[in-house]
mmCIF file with all atom_site columns, C-alpha atoms in Angstrom:
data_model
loop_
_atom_site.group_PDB
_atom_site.id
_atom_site.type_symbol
_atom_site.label_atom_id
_atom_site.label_alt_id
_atom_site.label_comp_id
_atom_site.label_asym_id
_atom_site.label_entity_id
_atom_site.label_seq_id
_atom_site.pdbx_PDB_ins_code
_atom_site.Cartn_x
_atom_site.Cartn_y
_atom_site.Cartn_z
_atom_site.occupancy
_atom_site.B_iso_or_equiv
_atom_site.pdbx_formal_charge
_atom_site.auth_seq_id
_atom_site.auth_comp_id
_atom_site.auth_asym_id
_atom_site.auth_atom_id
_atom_site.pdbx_PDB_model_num
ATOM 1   C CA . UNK A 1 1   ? 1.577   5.953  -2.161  1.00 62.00 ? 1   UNK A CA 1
ATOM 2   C CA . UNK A 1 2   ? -0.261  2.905  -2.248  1.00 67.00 ? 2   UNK A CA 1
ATOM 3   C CA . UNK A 1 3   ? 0.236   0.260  -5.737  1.00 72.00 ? 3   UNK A CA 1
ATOM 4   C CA . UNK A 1 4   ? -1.244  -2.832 -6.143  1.00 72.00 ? 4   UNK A CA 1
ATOM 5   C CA . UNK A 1 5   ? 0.679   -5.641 -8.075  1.00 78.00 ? 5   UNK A CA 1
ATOM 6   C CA . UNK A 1 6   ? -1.327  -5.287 -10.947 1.00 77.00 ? 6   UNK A CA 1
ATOM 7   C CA . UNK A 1 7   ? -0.260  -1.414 -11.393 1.00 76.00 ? 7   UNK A CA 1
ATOM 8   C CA . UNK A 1 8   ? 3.572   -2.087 -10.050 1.00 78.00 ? 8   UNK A CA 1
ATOM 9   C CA . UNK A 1 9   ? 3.620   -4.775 -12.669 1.00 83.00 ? 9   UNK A CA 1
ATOM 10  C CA . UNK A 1 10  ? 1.395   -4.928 -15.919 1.00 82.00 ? 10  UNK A CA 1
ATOM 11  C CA . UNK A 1 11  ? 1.101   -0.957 -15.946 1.00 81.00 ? 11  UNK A CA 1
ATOM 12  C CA . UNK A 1 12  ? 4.611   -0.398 -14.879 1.00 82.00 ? 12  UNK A CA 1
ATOM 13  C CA . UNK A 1 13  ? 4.022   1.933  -12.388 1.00 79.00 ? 13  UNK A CA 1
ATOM 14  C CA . UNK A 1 14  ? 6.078   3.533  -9.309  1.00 81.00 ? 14  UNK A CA 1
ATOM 15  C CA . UNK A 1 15  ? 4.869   4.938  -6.022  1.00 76.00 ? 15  UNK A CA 1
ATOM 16  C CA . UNK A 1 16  ? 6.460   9.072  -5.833  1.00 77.00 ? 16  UNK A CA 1
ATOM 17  C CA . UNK A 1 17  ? 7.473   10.865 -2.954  1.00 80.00 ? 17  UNK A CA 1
ATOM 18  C CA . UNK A 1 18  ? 5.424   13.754 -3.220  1.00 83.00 ? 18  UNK A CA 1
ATOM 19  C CA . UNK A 1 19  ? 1.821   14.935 -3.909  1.00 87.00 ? 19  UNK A CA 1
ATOM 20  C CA . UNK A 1 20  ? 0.683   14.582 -7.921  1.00 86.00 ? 20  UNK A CA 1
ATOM 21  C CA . UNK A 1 21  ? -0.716  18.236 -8.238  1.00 93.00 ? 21  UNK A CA 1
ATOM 22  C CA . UNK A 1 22  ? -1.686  19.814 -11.868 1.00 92.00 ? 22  UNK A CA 1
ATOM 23  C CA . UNK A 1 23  ? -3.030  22.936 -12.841 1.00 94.00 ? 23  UNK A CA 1
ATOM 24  C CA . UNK A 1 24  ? -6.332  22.811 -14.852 1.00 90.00 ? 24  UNK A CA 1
ATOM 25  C CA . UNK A 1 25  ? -7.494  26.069 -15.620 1.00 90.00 ? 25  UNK A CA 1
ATOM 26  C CA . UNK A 1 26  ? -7.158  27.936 -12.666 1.00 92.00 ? 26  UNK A CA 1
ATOM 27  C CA . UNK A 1 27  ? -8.215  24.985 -10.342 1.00 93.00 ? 27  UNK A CA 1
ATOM 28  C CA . UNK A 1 28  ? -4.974  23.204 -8.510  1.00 96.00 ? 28  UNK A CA 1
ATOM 29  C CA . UNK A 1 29  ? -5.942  19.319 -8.783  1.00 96.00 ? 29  UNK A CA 1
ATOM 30  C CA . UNK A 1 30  ? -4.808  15.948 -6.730  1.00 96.00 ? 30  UNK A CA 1
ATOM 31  C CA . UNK A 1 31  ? -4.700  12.783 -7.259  1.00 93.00 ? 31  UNK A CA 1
ATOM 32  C CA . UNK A 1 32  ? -5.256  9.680  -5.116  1.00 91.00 ? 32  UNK A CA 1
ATOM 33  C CA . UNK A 1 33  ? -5.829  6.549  -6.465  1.00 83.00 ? 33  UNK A CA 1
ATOM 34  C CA . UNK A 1 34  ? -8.072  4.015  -4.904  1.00 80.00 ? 34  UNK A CA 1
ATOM 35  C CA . UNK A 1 35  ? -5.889  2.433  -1.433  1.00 83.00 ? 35  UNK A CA 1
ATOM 36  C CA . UNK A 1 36  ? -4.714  6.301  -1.112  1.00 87.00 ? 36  UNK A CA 1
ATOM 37  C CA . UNK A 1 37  ? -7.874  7.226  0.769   1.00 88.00 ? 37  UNK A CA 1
ATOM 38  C CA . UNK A 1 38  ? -6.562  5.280  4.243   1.00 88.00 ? 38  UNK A CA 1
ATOM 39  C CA . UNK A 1 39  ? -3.528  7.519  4.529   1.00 89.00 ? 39  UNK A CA 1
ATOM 40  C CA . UNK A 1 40  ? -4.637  11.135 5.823   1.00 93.00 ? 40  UNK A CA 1
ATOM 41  C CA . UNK A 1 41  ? -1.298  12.430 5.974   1.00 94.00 ? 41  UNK A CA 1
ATOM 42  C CA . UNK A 1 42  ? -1.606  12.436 1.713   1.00 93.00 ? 42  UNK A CA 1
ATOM 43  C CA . UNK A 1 43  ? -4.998  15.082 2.057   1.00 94.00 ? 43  UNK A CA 1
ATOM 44  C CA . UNK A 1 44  ? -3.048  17.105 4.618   1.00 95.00 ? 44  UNK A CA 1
ATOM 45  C CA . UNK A 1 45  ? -0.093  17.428 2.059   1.00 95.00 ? 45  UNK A CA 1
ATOM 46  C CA . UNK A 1 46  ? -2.752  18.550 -0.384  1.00 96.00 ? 46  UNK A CA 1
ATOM 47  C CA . UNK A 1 47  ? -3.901  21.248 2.389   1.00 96.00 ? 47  UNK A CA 1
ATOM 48  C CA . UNK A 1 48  ? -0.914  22.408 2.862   1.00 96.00 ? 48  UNK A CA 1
ATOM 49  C CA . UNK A 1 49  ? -0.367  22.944 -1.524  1.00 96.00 ? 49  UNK A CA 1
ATOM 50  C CA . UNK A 1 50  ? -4.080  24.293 -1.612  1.00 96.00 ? 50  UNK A CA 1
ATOM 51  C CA . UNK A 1 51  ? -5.872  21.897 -3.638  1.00 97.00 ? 51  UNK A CA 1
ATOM 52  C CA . UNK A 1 52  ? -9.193  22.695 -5.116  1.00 96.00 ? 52  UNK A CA 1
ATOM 53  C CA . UNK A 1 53  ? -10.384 19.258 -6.271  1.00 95.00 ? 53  UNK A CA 1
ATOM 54  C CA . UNK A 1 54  ? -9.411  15.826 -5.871  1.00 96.00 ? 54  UNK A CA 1
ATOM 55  C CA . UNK A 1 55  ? -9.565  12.732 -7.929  1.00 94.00 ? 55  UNK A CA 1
ATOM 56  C CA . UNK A 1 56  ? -9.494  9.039  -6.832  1.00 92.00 ? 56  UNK A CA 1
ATOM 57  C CA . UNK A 1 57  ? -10.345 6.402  -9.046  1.00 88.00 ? 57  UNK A CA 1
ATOM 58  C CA . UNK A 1 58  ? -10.993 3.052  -7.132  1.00 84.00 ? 58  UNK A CA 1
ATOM 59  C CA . UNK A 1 59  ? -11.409 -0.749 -7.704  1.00 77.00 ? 59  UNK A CA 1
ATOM 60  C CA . UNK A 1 60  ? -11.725 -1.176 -4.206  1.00 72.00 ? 60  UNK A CA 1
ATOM 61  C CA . UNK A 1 61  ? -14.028 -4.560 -4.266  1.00 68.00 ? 61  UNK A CA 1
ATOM 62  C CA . UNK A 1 62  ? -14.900 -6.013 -0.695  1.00 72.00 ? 62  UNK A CA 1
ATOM 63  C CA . UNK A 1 63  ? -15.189 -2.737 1.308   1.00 77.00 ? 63  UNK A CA 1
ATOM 64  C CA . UNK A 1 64  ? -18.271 -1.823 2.801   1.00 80.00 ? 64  UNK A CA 1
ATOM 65  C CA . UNK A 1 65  ? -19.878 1.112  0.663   1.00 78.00 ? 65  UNK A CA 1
ATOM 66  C CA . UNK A 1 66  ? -20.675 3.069  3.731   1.00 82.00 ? 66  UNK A CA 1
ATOM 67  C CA . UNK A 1 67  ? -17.099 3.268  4.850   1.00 85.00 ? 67  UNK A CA 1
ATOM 68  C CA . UNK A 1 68  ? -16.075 3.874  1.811   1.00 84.00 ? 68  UNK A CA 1
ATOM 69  C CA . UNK A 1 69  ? -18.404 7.024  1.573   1.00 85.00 ? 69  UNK A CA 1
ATOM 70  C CA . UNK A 1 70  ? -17.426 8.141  4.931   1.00 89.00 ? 70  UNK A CA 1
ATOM 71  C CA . UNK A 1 71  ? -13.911 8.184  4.168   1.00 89.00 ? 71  UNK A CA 1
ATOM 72  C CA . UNK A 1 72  ? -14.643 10.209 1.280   1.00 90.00 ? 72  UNK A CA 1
ATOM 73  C CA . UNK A 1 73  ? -16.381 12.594 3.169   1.00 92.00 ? 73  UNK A CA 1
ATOM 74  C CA . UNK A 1 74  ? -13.621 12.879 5.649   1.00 94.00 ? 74  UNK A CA 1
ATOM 75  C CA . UNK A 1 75  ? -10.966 13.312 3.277   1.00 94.00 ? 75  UNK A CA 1
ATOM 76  C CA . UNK A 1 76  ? -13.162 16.344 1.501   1.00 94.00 ? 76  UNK A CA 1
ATOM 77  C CA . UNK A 1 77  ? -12.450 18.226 4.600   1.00 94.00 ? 77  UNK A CA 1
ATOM 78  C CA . UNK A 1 78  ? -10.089 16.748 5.698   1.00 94.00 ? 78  UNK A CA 1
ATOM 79  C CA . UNK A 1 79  ? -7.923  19.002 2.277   1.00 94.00 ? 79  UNK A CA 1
ATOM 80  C CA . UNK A 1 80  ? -10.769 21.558 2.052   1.00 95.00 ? 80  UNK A CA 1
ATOM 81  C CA . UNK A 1 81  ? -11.687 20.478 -1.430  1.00 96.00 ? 81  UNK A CA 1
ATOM 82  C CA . UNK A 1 82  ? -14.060 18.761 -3.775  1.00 95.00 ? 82  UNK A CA 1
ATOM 83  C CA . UNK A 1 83  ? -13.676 15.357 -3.980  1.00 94.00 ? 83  UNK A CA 1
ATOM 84  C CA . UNK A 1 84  ? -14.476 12.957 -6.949  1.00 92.00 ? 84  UNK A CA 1
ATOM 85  C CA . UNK A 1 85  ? -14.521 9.382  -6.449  1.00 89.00 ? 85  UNK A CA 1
ATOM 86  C CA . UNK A 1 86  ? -15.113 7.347  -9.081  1.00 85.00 ? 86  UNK A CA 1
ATOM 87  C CA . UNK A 1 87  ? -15.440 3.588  -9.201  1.00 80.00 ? 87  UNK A CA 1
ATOM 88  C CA . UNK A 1 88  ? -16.790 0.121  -10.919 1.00 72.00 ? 88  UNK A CA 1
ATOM 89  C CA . UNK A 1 89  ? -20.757 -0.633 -9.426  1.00 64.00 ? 89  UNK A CA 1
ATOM 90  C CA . UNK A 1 90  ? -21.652 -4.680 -9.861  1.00 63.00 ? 90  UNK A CA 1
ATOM 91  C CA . UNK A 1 91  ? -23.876 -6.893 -7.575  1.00 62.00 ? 91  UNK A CA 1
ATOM 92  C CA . UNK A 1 92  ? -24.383 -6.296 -4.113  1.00 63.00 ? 92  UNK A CA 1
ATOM 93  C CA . UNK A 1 93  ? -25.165 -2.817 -3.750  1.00 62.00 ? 93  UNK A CA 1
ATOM 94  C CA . UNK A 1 94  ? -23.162 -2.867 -0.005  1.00 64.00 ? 94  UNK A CA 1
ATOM 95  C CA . UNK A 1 95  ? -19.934 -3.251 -1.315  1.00 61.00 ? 95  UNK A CA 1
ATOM 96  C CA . UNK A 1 96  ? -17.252 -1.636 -2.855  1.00 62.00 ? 96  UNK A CA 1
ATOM 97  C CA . UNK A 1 97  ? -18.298 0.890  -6.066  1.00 64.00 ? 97  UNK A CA 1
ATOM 98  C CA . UNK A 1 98  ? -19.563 3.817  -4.688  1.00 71.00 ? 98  UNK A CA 1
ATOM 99  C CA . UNK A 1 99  ? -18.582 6.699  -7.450  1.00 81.00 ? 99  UNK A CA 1
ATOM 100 C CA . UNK A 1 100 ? -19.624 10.026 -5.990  1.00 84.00 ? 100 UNK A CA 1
ATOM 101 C CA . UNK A 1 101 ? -18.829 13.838 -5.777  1.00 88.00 ? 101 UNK A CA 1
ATOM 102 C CA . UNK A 1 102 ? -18.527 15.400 -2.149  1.00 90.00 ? 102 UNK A CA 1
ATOM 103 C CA . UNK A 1 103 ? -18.423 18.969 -1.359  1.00 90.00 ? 103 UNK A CA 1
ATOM 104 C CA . UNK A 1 104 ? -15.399 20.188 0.790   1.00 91.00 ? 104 UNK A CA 1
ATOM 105 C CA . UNK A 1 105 ? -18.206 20.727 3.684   1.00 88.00 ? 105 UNK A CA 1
ATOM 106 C CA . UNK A 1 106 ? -18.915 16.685 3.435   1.00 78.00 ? 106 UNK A CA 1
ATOM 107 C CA . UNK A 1 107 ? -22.243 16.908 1.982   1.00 77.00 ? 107 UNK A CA 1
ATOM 108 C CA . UNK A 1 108 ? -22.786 14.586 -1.167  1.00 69.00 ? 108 UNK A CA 1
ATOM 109 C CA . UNK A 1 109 ? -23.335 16.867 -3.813  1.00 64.00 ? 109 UNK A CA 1
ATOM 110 C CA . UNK A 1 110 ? -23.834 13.660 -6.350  1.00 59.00 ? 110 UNK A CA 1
ATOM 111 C CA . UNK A 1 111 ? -23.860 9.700  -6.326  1.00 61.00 ? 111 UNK A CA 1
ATOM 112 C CA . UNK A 1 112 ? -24.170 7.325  -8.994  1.00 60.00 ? 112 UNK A CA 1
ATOM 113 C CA . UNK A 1 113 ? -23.761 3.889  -10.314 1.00 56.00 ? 113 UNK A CA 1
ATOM 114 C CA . UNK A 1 114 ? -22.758 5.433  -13.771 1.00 55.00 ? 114 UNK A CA 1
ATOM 115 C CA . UNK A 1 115 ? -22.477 8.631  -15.402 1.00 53.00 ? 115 UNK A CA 1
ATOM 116 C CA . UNK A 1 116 ? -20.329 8.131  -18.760 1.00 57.00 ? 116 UNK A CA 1
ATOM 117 C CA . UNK A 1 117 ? -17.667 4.909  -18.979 1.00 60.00 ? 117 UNK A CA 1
ATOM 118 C CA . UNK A 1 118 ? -14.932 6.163  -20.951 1.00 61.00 ? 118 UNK A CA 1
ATOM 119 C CA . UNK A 1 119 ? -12.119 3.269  -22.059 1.00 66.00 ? 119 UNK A CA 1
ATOM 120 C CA . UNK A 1 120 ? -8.607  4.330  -20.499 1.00 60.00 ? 120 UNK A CA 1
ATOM 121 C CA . UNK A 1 121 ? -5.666  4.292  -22.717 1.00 63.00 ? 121 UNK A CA 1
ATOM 122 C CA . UNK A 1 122 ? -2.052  4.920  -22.250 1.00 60.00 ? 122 UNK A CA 1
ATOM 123 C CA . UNK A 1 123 ? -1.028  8.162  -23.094 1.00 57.00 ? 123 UNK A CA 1
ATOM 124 C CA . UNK A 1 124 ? 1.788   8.046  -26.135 1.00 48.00 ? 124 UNK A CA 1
#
């Protein structure tokens, strides 16, 4: 949906047309990668394909954390699913980071600054 210049151009990326869904073991998973979170019409696709679990990494750096977990709250229900978010935590504890797991009821089932950093590499 949404690509910053830095994935349009140094990763090479392109924005699709329809919702990223995969298969892991029996669980139907979505994607939606950090800006993704302000479009609802993306979680009610999901709805509609009957995600289980979502995933959104973020780098989102000057929003407030509290919107930030509110929105991930919202979209939880909003697809009737779990919903990962997982994101960089520095300085000022009201902004931006915010990694957490939310049940597809809202509730925060589990918040963190860090649970395992793993380096990301380009799949051959």
């Amino acid at each position: 949906m949404h690509l910053t210049e830095q994935e349009s151009g140094t990763l090479e990326l392109v924005a699709g047309d329809r919702v990223g869904l995969v298969d892991l073991e029996g669980a139907t998973v979505g994607f939606a990668t950090c800006f993704d979170v302000y479009f609802p019409e993306l979680f009610a696709a999901m709805l509609h394909h009957g995600v289980d679990i979502v995933l959104s990494p973020s780098y989102q750096r000057s929003e407030i954390a509290e919107r930030l977990r509110y929105m991930s709250q919202t979209r939880a229900v909003d697809c009737d699913a779990w919903f990962l978010r997982s994101s960089y935590s520095v300085g000022d504890p009201d902004r931006a980071g915010r990694s957490l797991i939310v049940a597809p009821d809202h509730r925060r089932y589990r918040t963190g600054s860090q649970v395992r950093q793993t380096p990301l590499t380009r799949a051959a």
